[in-house]
C-alpha cells in the first residue's frame, strides 16, 4: 500500500506526549497498582472510559463502557498436606502460587524423578516414564558437574529448565501425575522471591465448570526438610541431599519410589464474589460494519504489597495508553469522514495478571459475535528495551501473527515498511518457545477461538513484575513508533477490501 495522506494524518495523532500524559495518571501511586477487583483497578476503568467518552465514542447499547467480569476470589495461605502421621504446614513447609483453589487428592505412591528435565542432552524421565495418579517429586534447578557447570549448557549459565518454570510443569503433566512436588533446595529464598504470588488471593472466573473438565495436576513447592520426611515414609533412607549428590557424581538421574504410603493434599478455600471490568470502546464501521477488528491491552497490574505500589508502567500501562491513543486516532478519523469500513473495538481488559481472566471472560461471553471478529491485535509491554536490544532499540517482538492466518504478518510488514520501519523480531514466535509467550497474554483467548492474532511485546527486563516498573524508565518515542505500527496494521485490516482469513486453523 502507498502511504496515502489520510491514514498518515491520523497515525500522526499518536504521540509520545499523549502517551506520557495518560501513563503519568495510570502508573501513578494514586492508582495503587491497578489490582483486579481493587480500588485502583476501578479508578483506572473510570479513567479509560472517560477518555473514550471524550473522543466521542458512544456508550455500548447496554449503557456505559463496561463489561462486568464475574470472578471468585480464593484467599491465600490455606491447605494441608499430610503423609501418614506427618502433617505439613503452609508457609513453613510448602507453598503454592495458583491453580489450587479446591483440591482433595490422595495417593499411595511417590516417585522421585531427579530434576524433572526431559531434554536431548539430559533426561530424568526416559522413554516410557509414567507417574499416573502418583505423587511426582522433582528438584528445582538443573544438574551441575564438579566445577559447577550445568550438564545442559556446559557452562555456569542456567538453561531454560531452571528459569522457565512452565517447562518442568508441562513435562510432569505428561507423566499423568496427580501431584507435582517441586523441592526448593533454597526454600526460604524461593518463598521470599515468590511472596507476592504466594500471598495474593487466587482469582477464577465465576462460571459453571465444563462438565467433563479434567482435574488438573496440583503443583506444590516444598522444603528439603519436608521432602526428606516424605522420602522416609516409604521406609527408604534416601534424603534429597543424598539423591542430589548421587546425581552429580553419576551425571545422570536418580530414581526413588515409595509405595503403600498414605499421602493427601486438601485445600478447601471458600470463595468470595468479585467483579472486575473490561472497558470497551466500540467504533462502528461503515459498509463492512458487521466485521470487527479488536485491539486489546490489559490495564490491571499487581497492586500494592508491603507498602510498595507496583505501578506497572510498562506492564501493561504502556499497552493501555496505546489503546487509548489508538481509540482517539480512529475516532478522530471517523469524525472527519475517514472512519474505518469495519467496526473496531478498543478493549482494555482486567484480570490478566491473575490468569488472562478478562479476555477469557470476553471470549466466553462475547459482546460482539466472534464469528465476525476478524482479528485481535494485543499490546502487552511496549515501553521498554530488553537486554538483547540495548545497542539498537528500534525493535518490537511480534508473536502469533502467522499462527492462524497466512495474511496477517504480510499486512503488518507492509504497514511497517511503509510507515514505521521497526525491526520486527520473531524469535519468540513459536508455540513451543520455552518462554511460552504465545500463551501468556490476552490474544491467546482469541487465538483459542480461531481468531487471528498478533501480540506486540518488548520482552522482559529486570523490572518485570517488580515495584521498579516505573514511568521514569519508559522510552516514549519508541513507544510512539510501536503504537503507530499497531495503528497502521489495524487501519489496513479495518479498511481493506477482503477480510483476512483464518486459513491455518488446526
Ligand atoms: Zn502484561
Coordinates of C-alpha atoms and ligand atoms in Angstrom, one line a residue:
X1 CA 0.0 0.0 0.0
X2 CA 1.2 3.5 -0.7
X3 CA 1.3 5.9 2.2
X4 CA -1.9 7.8 1.5
X5 CA -2.4 11.0 3.2
X6 CA -5.4 10.3 5.4
X7 CA -4.1 7.4 7.3
X8 CA -0.8 9.3 7.9
X9 CA -2.8 12.2 9.3
X10 CA -4.4 10.0 11.9
X11 CA -1.3 7.9 12.6
X12 CA 0.5 11.2 13.4
X13 CA -2.0 11.9 16.2
X14 CA -0.5 9.0 18.2
X15 CA 2.2 11.0 20.0
X16 CA 4.8 10.4 22.7
X17 CA 3.4 13.4 24.6
X18 CA -0.1 12.0 24.8
X19 CA 1.1 8.5 25.8
X20 CA 3.1 10.1 28.6
X21 CA 0.1 12.2 29.7
X22 CA -2.1 9.1 30.1
X23 CA 0.5 6.9 31.6
X24 CA 1.5 9.5 34.2
X25 CA -2.0 9.1 35.5
X26 CA -2.5 5.3 35.3
X27 CA 1.1 4.5 36.5
X28 CA 0.9 6.9 39.4
X29 CA 0.8 5.8 43.1
X30 CA -2.8 7.1 43.3
X31 CA -3.9 4.2 41.1
X32 CA -2.4 1.7 43.6
X33 CA -1.0 -0.7 41.0
X34 CA -4.5 -1.4 39.4
X35 CA -5.0 -4.7 41.1
X36 CA -8.0 -6.6 39.7
X37 CA -11.1 -6.1 41.9
X38 CA -9.5 -3.4 43.9
X39 CA -9.9 0.4 44.1
X40 CA -7.0 1.2 41.7
X41 CA -8.5 -1.0 39.0
X42 CA -11.9 0.7 39.3
X43 CA -10.3 4.1 39.1
X44 CA -8.4 3.1 36.0
X45 CA -11.6 1.8 34.4
X46 CA -13.2 5.1 35.0
X47 CA -10.2 7.0 33.6
X48 CA -10.2 4.9 30.4
X49 CA -14.0 5.1 29.9
X50 CA -13.7 8.9 30.4
X51 CA -11.2 9.0 27.6
X52 CA -13.4 7.0 25.3
X53 CA -16.3 9.4 26.0
X54 CA -14.2 12.5 25.4
X55 CA -13.2 11.1 22.0
X56 CA -16.9 10.9 21.1
X57 CA -17.0 7.1 21.2
X58 CA -20.6 6.2 22.2
X59 CA -21.6 4.1 25.1
X60 CA -22.4 0.4 24.5
X61 CA -26.0 -0.5 23.8
X62 CA -26.3 -1.8 27.3
X63 CA -25.1 1.6 28.6
X64 CA -21.7 2.7 29.7
X65 CA -18.4 1.3 28.6
X66 CA -18.0 -1.7 30.9
X67 CA -18.4 -5.4 30.5
X68 CA -18.6 -6.9 34.0
X69 CA -16.3 -9.8 34.6
X70 CA -17.6 -12.1 37.4
X71 CA -14.9 -13.6 39.5
X72 CA -14.4 -15.7 42.6
X73 CA -11.6 -14.8 44.9
X74 CA -9.9 -17.6 47.0
X75 CA -7.9 -16.3 49.9
X76 CA -4.2 -17.4 50.0
X77 CA -2.4 -19.5 52.6
X78 CA -4.9 -22.3 53.1
X79 CA -4.4 -26.0 52.9
X80 CA -2.9 -29.1 54.4
X81 CA -0.6 -31.8 53.2
X82 CA -0.1 -35.0 55.1
X83 CA 1.6 -38.3 54.7
X84 CA 0.9 -41.0 57.2
X85 CA 1.1 -39.4 60.7
X86 CA 3.0 -36.5 59.5
X87 CA 1.3 -33.2 58.7
X88 CA 2.9 -30.2 56.9
X89 CA 2.0 -26.5 57.2
X90 CA 1.5 -23.9 54.5
X91 CA 4.4 -21.4 54.6
X92 CA 6.7 -23.3 56.8
X93 CA 6.9 -26.5 54.8
X94 CA 5.2 -25.8 51.4
X95 CA 3.6 -23.2 49.3
X96 CA 1.7 -22.9 46.0
X97 CA 1.1 -19.9 43.8
X98 CA -2.1 -20.5 42.0
X99 CA -4.4 -23.1 40.5
X100 CA -5.0 -25.0 43.7
X101 CA -8.3 -23.5 44.9
X102 CA -10.1 -26.7 45.7
X103 CA -8.1 -29.8 46.0
X104 CA -8.7 -33.2 47.6
X105 CA -6.2 -35.6 46.3
X106 CA -4.9 -38.8 47.8
X107 CA -2.1 -41.1 46.6
X108 CA -0.4 -44.2 47.7
X109 CA 2.8 -43.9 45.6
X110 CA 5.5 -41.4 45.3
X111 CA 8.2 -41.2 42.6
X112 CA 11.3 -39.1 42.7
X113 CA 12.5 -38.2 39.2
X114 CA 15.6 -36.1 39.6
X115 CA 15.3 -32.6 38.3
X116 CA 12.2 -33.3 36.2
X117 CA 14.0 -32.4 33.0
X118 CA 13.4 -34.0 29.6
X119 CA 16.0 -32.7 27.2
X120 CA 18.1 -34.2 24.4
X121 CA 21.2 -33.5 26.4
X122 CA 19.9 -34.8 29.7
X123 CA 16.7 -36.6 30.8
X124 CA 15.3 -37.5 34.1
X125 CA 12.4 -39.4 32.5
X126 CA 13.5 -41.7 29.7
X127 CA 11.1 -43.1 27.1
X128 CA 8.3 -44.8 29.0
X129 CA 8.1 -42.9 32.2
X130 CA 4.7 -42.8 33.8
X131 CA 3.6 -41.4 37.2
X132 CA -0.1 -41.9 36.6
X133 CA -2.1 -40.9 39.7
X134 CA 1.1 -40.8 41.7
X135 CA 2.9 -38.0 43.6
X136 CA 5.9 -36.9 41.5
X137 CA 8.7 -35.3 43.3
X138 CA 11.4 -33.3 41.5
X139 CA 14.1 -30.8 42.5
X140 CA 14.2 -27.2 41.2
X141 CA 17.2 -26.3 39.1
X142 CA 19.4 -28.5 37.0
X143 CA 22.3 -30.9 37.4
X144 CA 25.8 -29.4 37.7
X145 CA 29.2 -31.0 37.3
X146 CA 32.0 -30.7 39.9
X147 CA 33.0 -27.3 38.5
X148 CA 29.5 -26.0 38.9
X149 CA 28.8 -26.1 35.1
X150 CA 25.4 -27.1 34.0
X151 CA 25.2 -30.5 32.3
X152 CA 22.8 -28.9 29.8
X153 CA 24.6 -25.7 28.9
X154 CA 28.2 -26.8 29.6
X155 CA 28.7 -23.5 31.4
X156 CA 27.6 -21.7 34.5
X157 CA 24.7 -20.2 32.5
X158 CA 21.5 -21.8 33.5
X159 CA 19.3 -23.5 30.9
X160 CA 15.6 -22.8 30.4
X161 CA 14.8 -25.7 32.6
X162 CA 15.9 -23.6 35.6
X163 CA 14.5 -20.3 34.5
X164 CA 11.2 -21.2 32.8
X165 CA 9.0 -23.0 35.4
X166 CA 6.4 -24.0 32.9
X167 CA 8.8 -26.3 31.1
X168 CA 9.1 -28.7 34.0
X169 CA 5.4 -28.5 34.9
X170 CA 4.4 -29.3 31.3
X171 CA 6.7 -32.3 31.3
X172 CA 5.4 -33.5 34.6
X173 CA 1.8 -33.2 33.4
X174 CA 2.6 -35.6 30.5
X175 CA 3.5 -38.3 33.1
X176 CA 0.0 -38.3 34.4
X177 CA 1.0 -37.4 38.0
X178 CA -1.8 -36.1 40.2
X179 CA 0.5 -34.0 42.4
X180 CA 3.8 -32.4 41.5
X181 CA 6.1 -31.6 44.4
X182 CA 9.0 -29.3 43.5
X183 CA 11.7 -29.3 46.1
X184 CA 13.3 -25.9 46.5
X185 CA 16.8 -26.5 47.9
X186 CA 16.8 -22.9 49.0
X187 CA 13.3 -22.8 50.2
X188 CA 13.3 -19.6 52.2
X189 CA 14.8 -17.6 49.3
X190 CA 12.3 -19.1 46.9
X191 CA 9.5 -18.2 49.2
X192 CA 10.7 -14.6 49.5
X193 CA 11.1 -14.3 45.8
X194 CA 7.6 -15.5 45.2
X195 CA 6.0 -14.0 48.3
X196 CA 3.8 -11.7 46.1
X197 CA 2.2 -14.5 44.2
X198 CA 2.0 -16.8 47.3
X199 CA 0.2 -14.3 49.4
X200 CA -2.2 -13.0 46.8
X201 CA -5.6 -14.5 46.5
X202 CA -6.3 -16.7 43.5
X203 CA -9.0 -15.4 41.2
X204 CA -11.1 -17.5 38.9
X205 CA -13.9 -16.9 36.5
X206 CA -17.3 -17.3 38.2
X207 CA -18.8 -19.6 35.5
X208 CA -20.3 -23.1 35.6
X209 CA -17.4 -25.5 35.1
X210 CA -17.3 -27.6 31.9
X211 CA -18.9 -31.0 32.7
X212 CA -16.0 -33.1 31.6
X213 CA -13.3 -30.8 32.8
X214 CA -10.4 -32.8 33.9
X215 CA -8.9 -32.2 37.3
X216 CA -5.5 -30.7 36.8
X217 CA -2.3 -31.7 38.4
X218 CA -1.6 -29.9 41.7
X219 CA 1.7 -28.1 41.8
X220 CA 3.3 -27.6 45.3
X221 CA 6.7 -26.2 46.2
X222 CA 8.3 -27.9 49.3
X223 CA 11.3 -27.5 51.5
X224 CA 14.1 -30.1 51.7
X225 CA 13.0 -31.0 55.2
X226 CA 9.5 -31.8 54.0
X227 CA 10.9 -33.8 51.1
X228 CA 13.1 -35.8 53.4
X229 CA 10.1 -36.6 55.6
X230 CA 8.2 -37.8 52.6
X231 CA 11.0 -39.9 51.3
X232 CA 11.3 -41.5 54.8
X233 CA 7.6 -42.6 54.7
X234 CA 8.5 -45.1 52.1
X235 CA 10.9 -46.6 54.5
X236 CA 13.9 -45.6 52.4
X237 CA 17.0 -44.0 53.8
X238 CA 17.3 -41.6 50.9
X239 CA 17.5 -37.9 51.5
X240 CA 17.3 -35.1 49.0
X241 CA 20.9 -34.2 49.6
X242 CA 22.0 -37.9 49.1
X243 CA 20.0 -38.1 45.9
X244 CA 21.4 -34.9 44.6
X245 CA 24.9 -35.9 45.4
X246 CA 24.4 -39.2 43.6
X247 CA 23.1 -37.5 40.5
X248 CA 26.0 -35.1 40.5
X249 CA 28.5 -37.9 40.8
X250 CA 27.0 -40.2 38.1
X251 CA 25.9 -37.3 35.9
X252 CA 22.6 -38.9 35.5
X253 CA 19.2 -39.0 37.1
X254 CA 18.3 -40.9 40.3
X255 CA 15.1 -42.7 40.9
X256 CA 13.3 -43.4 44.2
X257 CA 9.9 -44.9 44.7
X258 CA 7.8 -45.1 47.8
X259 CA 4.8 -47.4 47.7
X260 CA 1.9 -48.0 50.1
X261 CA 2.1 -44.5 51.6
X262 CA -0.9 -42.5 52.7
X263 CA -0.4 -39.1 51.0
X264 CA -3.1 -36.5 51.0
X265 CA -3.5 -32.8 49.9
X266 CA -6.6 -31.0 51.0
X267 CA -7.1 -27.4 50.0
X268 CA -10.6 -26.1 50.6
X269 CA -10.9 -22.4 50.2
X270 CA -14.2 -20.5 50.4
X271 CA -14.6 -18.1 47.5
X272 CA -15.9 -14.6 47.6
X273 CA -17.5 -12.9 44.7
X274 CA -15.5 -10.1 43.0
X275 CA -16.5 -8.0 40.0
X276 CA -13.8 -6.6 37.6
X277 CA -14.5 -4.6 34.5
X278 CA -13.4 -4.8 30.8
X279 CA -13.6 -1.4 29.3
X280 CA -14.9 -1.3 25.7
X281 CA -14.8 1.5 23.2
X282 CA -16.8 0.4 20.2
X283 CA -16.5 2.4 17.0
X284 CA -19.0 1.4 14.3
X285 CA -17.6 0.8 10.8
X286 CA -19.2 1.9 7.5
X287 CA -20.0 -0.5 4.7
X288 CA -18.4 -3.5 6.4
X289 CA -19.5 -2.7 9.9
X290 CA -20.6 -6.3 10.8
X291 CA -17.0 -7.3 10.8
X292 CA -14.8 -6.3 13.7
X293 CA -11.2 -5.6 14.5
X294 CA -10.3 -5.8 18.2
X295 CA -7.3 -4.1 19.8
X296 CA -6.6 -5.2 23.4
X297 CA -4.3 -4.4 26.3
X298 CA -4.7 -5.3 29.9
X299 CA -4.9 -2.4 32.3
X300 CA -4.7 -4.4 35.6
X301 CA -1.4 -5.0 37.4
X302 CA -0.2 -6.3 40.7
X303 CA -1.5 -3.8 43.2
X304 CA 0.2 -2.9 46.5
X305 CA 2.2 -5.2 48.8
X306 CA 4.1 -4.4 51.9
X307 CA 3.6 -0.7 51.4
X308 CA 5.1 -0.8 47.9
X309 CA 3.0 0.1 44.8
X310 CA 3.6 -2.0 41.7
X311 CA 2.9 0.7 39.2
X312 CA 3.3 -1.5 36.1
X313 CA 4.3 1.4 33.8
X314 CA 5.4 -1.0 31.1
X315 CA 3.2 -4.0 32.2
X316 CA 0.8 -3.0 30.9
X317 CA 0.3 0.7 31.4
X318 CA 2.1 1.1 28.1
X319 CA -0.4 -1.1 26.2
X320 CA -3.3 0.5 27.9
X321 CA -2.4 4.0 27.0
X322 CA -1.6 2.8 23.5
X323 CA -5.1 1.5 23.2
X324 CA -6.4 4.9 24.4
X325 CA -4.3 6.7 21.7
X326 CA -5.5 4.3 19.0
X327 CA -9.1 4.8 20.0
X328 CA -8.6 8.6 19.8
X329 CA -6.9 8.3 16.3
X330 CA -9.7 6.2 14.8
X331 CA -12.5 8.2 16.5
X332 CA -11.0 11.4 15.0
X333 CA -10.7 9.8 11.6
X334 CA -14.4 8.9 11.8
X335 CA -15.4 12.4 12.9
X336 CA -13.6 13.7 9.8
X337 CA -15.3 11.3 7.4
X338 CA -12.4 8.8 7.2
X339 CA -13.9 6.2 9.6
X340 CA -13.0 2.6 9.3
X341 CA -15.0 0.3 7.0
X342 CA -15.1 -2.5 9.5
X343 CA -16.1 -1.8 13.1
X344 CA -13.4 -1.5 15.8
X345 CA -13.4 -2.5 19.4
X346 CA -10.8 -0.9 21.7
X347 CA -10.8 -3.0 24.8
X348 CA -8.8 -2.6 28.0
X349 CA -9.2 -5.9 29.9
X350 CA -8.7 -6.7 33.5
X351 CA -7.6 -9.8 35.3
X352 CA -4.7 -10.6 33.0
X353 CA -2.2 -10.9 35.8
X354 CA -4.5 -13.4 37.5
X355 CA -4.6 -15.7 34.5
X356 CA -5.9 -13.8 31.5
X357 CA -9.3 -13.7 33.1
X358 CA -10.9 -10.6 31.5
X359 CA -10.1 -11.8 28.0
X360 CA -11.2 -15.3 28.9
X361 CA -14.5 -13.9 30.1
X362 CA -14.9 -11.9 26.9
X363 CA -14.1 -15.0 24.8
X364 CA -16.9 -16.9 26.6
X365 CA -19.3 -14.0 26.7
X366 CA -18.5 -12.0 23.6
X367 CA -20.3 -8.7 23.3
X368 CA -19.9 -8.8 19.5
X369 CA -20.1 -12.2 17.6
X370 CA -16.7 -13.9 17.5
X371 CA -17.6 -15.3 14.1
X372 CA -17.4 -11.8 12.7
X373 CA -14.3 -10.8 14.7
X374 CA -11.5 -10.8 12.1
X375 CA -8.5 -10.4 14.4
X376 CA -7.1 -9.3 17.7
X377 CA -4.1 -7.1 18.0
X378 CA -2.8 -7.3 21.5
X379 CA -0.4 -5.0 23.2
X380 CA 1.3 -6.0 26.4
X381 CA 4.5 -4.1 27.3
X382 CA 5.8 -1.8 24.6
X383 CA 7.5 0.9 26.6
X384 CA 10.9 -0.6 27.3
X385 CA 14.0 -2.1 25.8
X386 CA 15.2 -5.6 26.8
X387 CA 18.9 -6.6 27.2
X388 CA 19.1 -8.1 23.7
X389 CA 18.5 -4.7 22.1
X390 CA 20.4 -2.2 24.2
X391 CA 22.5 -1.3 21.2
X392 CA 19.7 -0.9 18.7
X393 CA 16.4 -0.3 20.4
X394 CA 14.3 0.1 17.3
X395 CA 12.6 -3.2 17.6
X396 CA 9.5 -5.0 18.8
X397 CA 8.7 -8.7 19.2
X398 CA 5.7 -9.9 17.4
X399 CA 4.2 -13.2 18.3
X400 CA 1.4 -15.3 16.8
X401 CA 1.0 -13.4 13.5
X402 CA 1.5 -16.4 11.4
X403 CA -0.2 -18.9 13.6
X404 CA -3.8 -18.8 12.2
X405 CA -3.7 -16.6 9.1
X406 CA -1.4 -16.6 6.2
X407 CA -2.1 -12.9 5.5
X408 CA -1.7 -11.1 8.8
X409 CA 2.1 -11.0 9.0
X410 CA 2.3 -9.7 5.5
X411 CA -0.1 -6.9 6.2
X412 CA 1.8 -5.9 9.3
X413 CA 5.1 -6.0 7.5
X414 CA 3.8 -3.8 4.6
X415 CA 2.4 -1.3 7.1
X416 CA 5.8 -1.3 8.9
X417 CA 7.8 -0.9 5.7
X418 CA 5.6 2.0 4.6
X419 CA 5.3 3.9 7.9
X420 CA 7.3 2.8 10.9
X421 CA 10.4 0.9 9.9
X422 CA 10.8 -1.0 13.2
X423 CA 12.8 -4.2 13.3
X424 CA 10.2 -6.9 13.7
X425 CA 11.8 -9.7 15.9
X426 CA 10.1 -13.1 15.6
X427 CA 12.4 -15.0 17.9
X428 CA 9.7 -15.9 20.4
X429 CA 7.1 -16.6 17.8
X430 CA 6.7 -20.3 18.2
X431 CA 4.1 -22.2 20.3
X432 CA 6.8 -24.3 21.8
X433 CA 9.2 -21.5 22.6
X434 CA 10.4 -22.2 26.2
X435 CA 9.1 -18.8 27.4
X436 CA 5.6 -19.8 26.1
X437 CA 4.8 -16.1 25.4
X438 CA 2.2 -17.2 22.9
X439 CA 0.0 -18.4 25.8
X440 CA 0.8 -15.7 28.2
X441 CA -1.2 -12.7 27.2
X442 CA -4.8 -11.9 26.2
X443 CA -4.5 -12.5 22.5
X444 CA -4.4 -16.2 23.4
X445 CA -8.0 -16.3 24.3
X446 CA -8.9 -15.1 20.8
X447 CA -6.5 -17.5 19.1
X448 CA -8.2 -20.2 21.1
X449 CA -11.3 -19.3 19.3
X450 CA -9.5 -19.4 15.9
X451 CA -9.3 -15.7 15.5
X452 CA -6.0 -14.5 14.0
X453 CA -3.9 -12.5 16.5
X454 CA -0.7 -10.5 16.7
X455 CA 0.9 -9.8 20.0
X456 CA 3.3 -6.8 20.3
X457 CA 5.8 -7.0 23.1
X458 CA 9.2 -5.6 24.2
X459 CA 10.4 -8.6 26.1
X460 CA 11.1 -9.0 29.8
X461 CA 13.6 -6.9 31.8
X462 CA 14.8 -6.6 35.3
X463 CA 11.9 -4.5 36.4
X464 CA 9.3 -7.0 35.1
X465 CA 6.7 -7.7 37.9
X466 CA 8.8 -5.6 40.3
X467 CA 7.8 -2.4 42.1
X468 CA 10.5 -0.7 39.9
X469 CA 8.5 -0.9 36.7
X470 CA 8.2 2.9 36.7
X471 CA 7.2 5.6 34.2
X472 CA 10.7 7.2 34.5
X473 CA 12.1 4.2 32.6
X474 CA 9.7 4.3 29.7
X475 CA 11.1 5.2 26.2
X476 CA 8.2 7.2 24.9
X477 CA 9.5 7.9 21.4
X478 CA 10.0 4.3 20.9
X479 CA 6.6 3.5 22.3
X480 CA 5.0 6.1 19.9
X481 CA 6.6 4.3 17.0
X482 CA 5.4 0.9 18.2
X483 CA 1.9 2.2 18.8
X484 CA 1.8 3.6 15.3
X485 CA 2.8 0.2 13.9
X486 CA -0.3 -1.2 15.5
X487 CA -2.3 1.8 14.2
X488 CA -1.3 1.2 10.5
X489 CA -1.7 -2.5 10.8
X490 CA -5.2 -2.0 12.2
X491 CA -6.1 0.6 9.6
X492 CA -5.3 -1.8 6.8
X493 CA -7.2 -4.7 8.5
X494 CA -10.2 -2.5 9.0
X495 CA -10.3 -0.9 5.6
X496 CA -9.0 -3.5 3.1
X497 CA -11.5 -5.0 0.6
X498 CA -11.2 -8.6 1.7
X499 CA -11.5 -9.8 5.3
X500 CA -8.3 -11.6 6.3
X501 CA -8.9 -15.4 6.5
X502 CA -8.1 -17.7 9.4
X503 CA -6.9 -20.3 6.8
X504 CA -4.3 -22.0 9.0
X505 CA -6.7 -23.5 11.6
X506 CA -5.6 -26.7 13.1
Ligands
LIG1 ZN1 1.3 -7.9 31.0

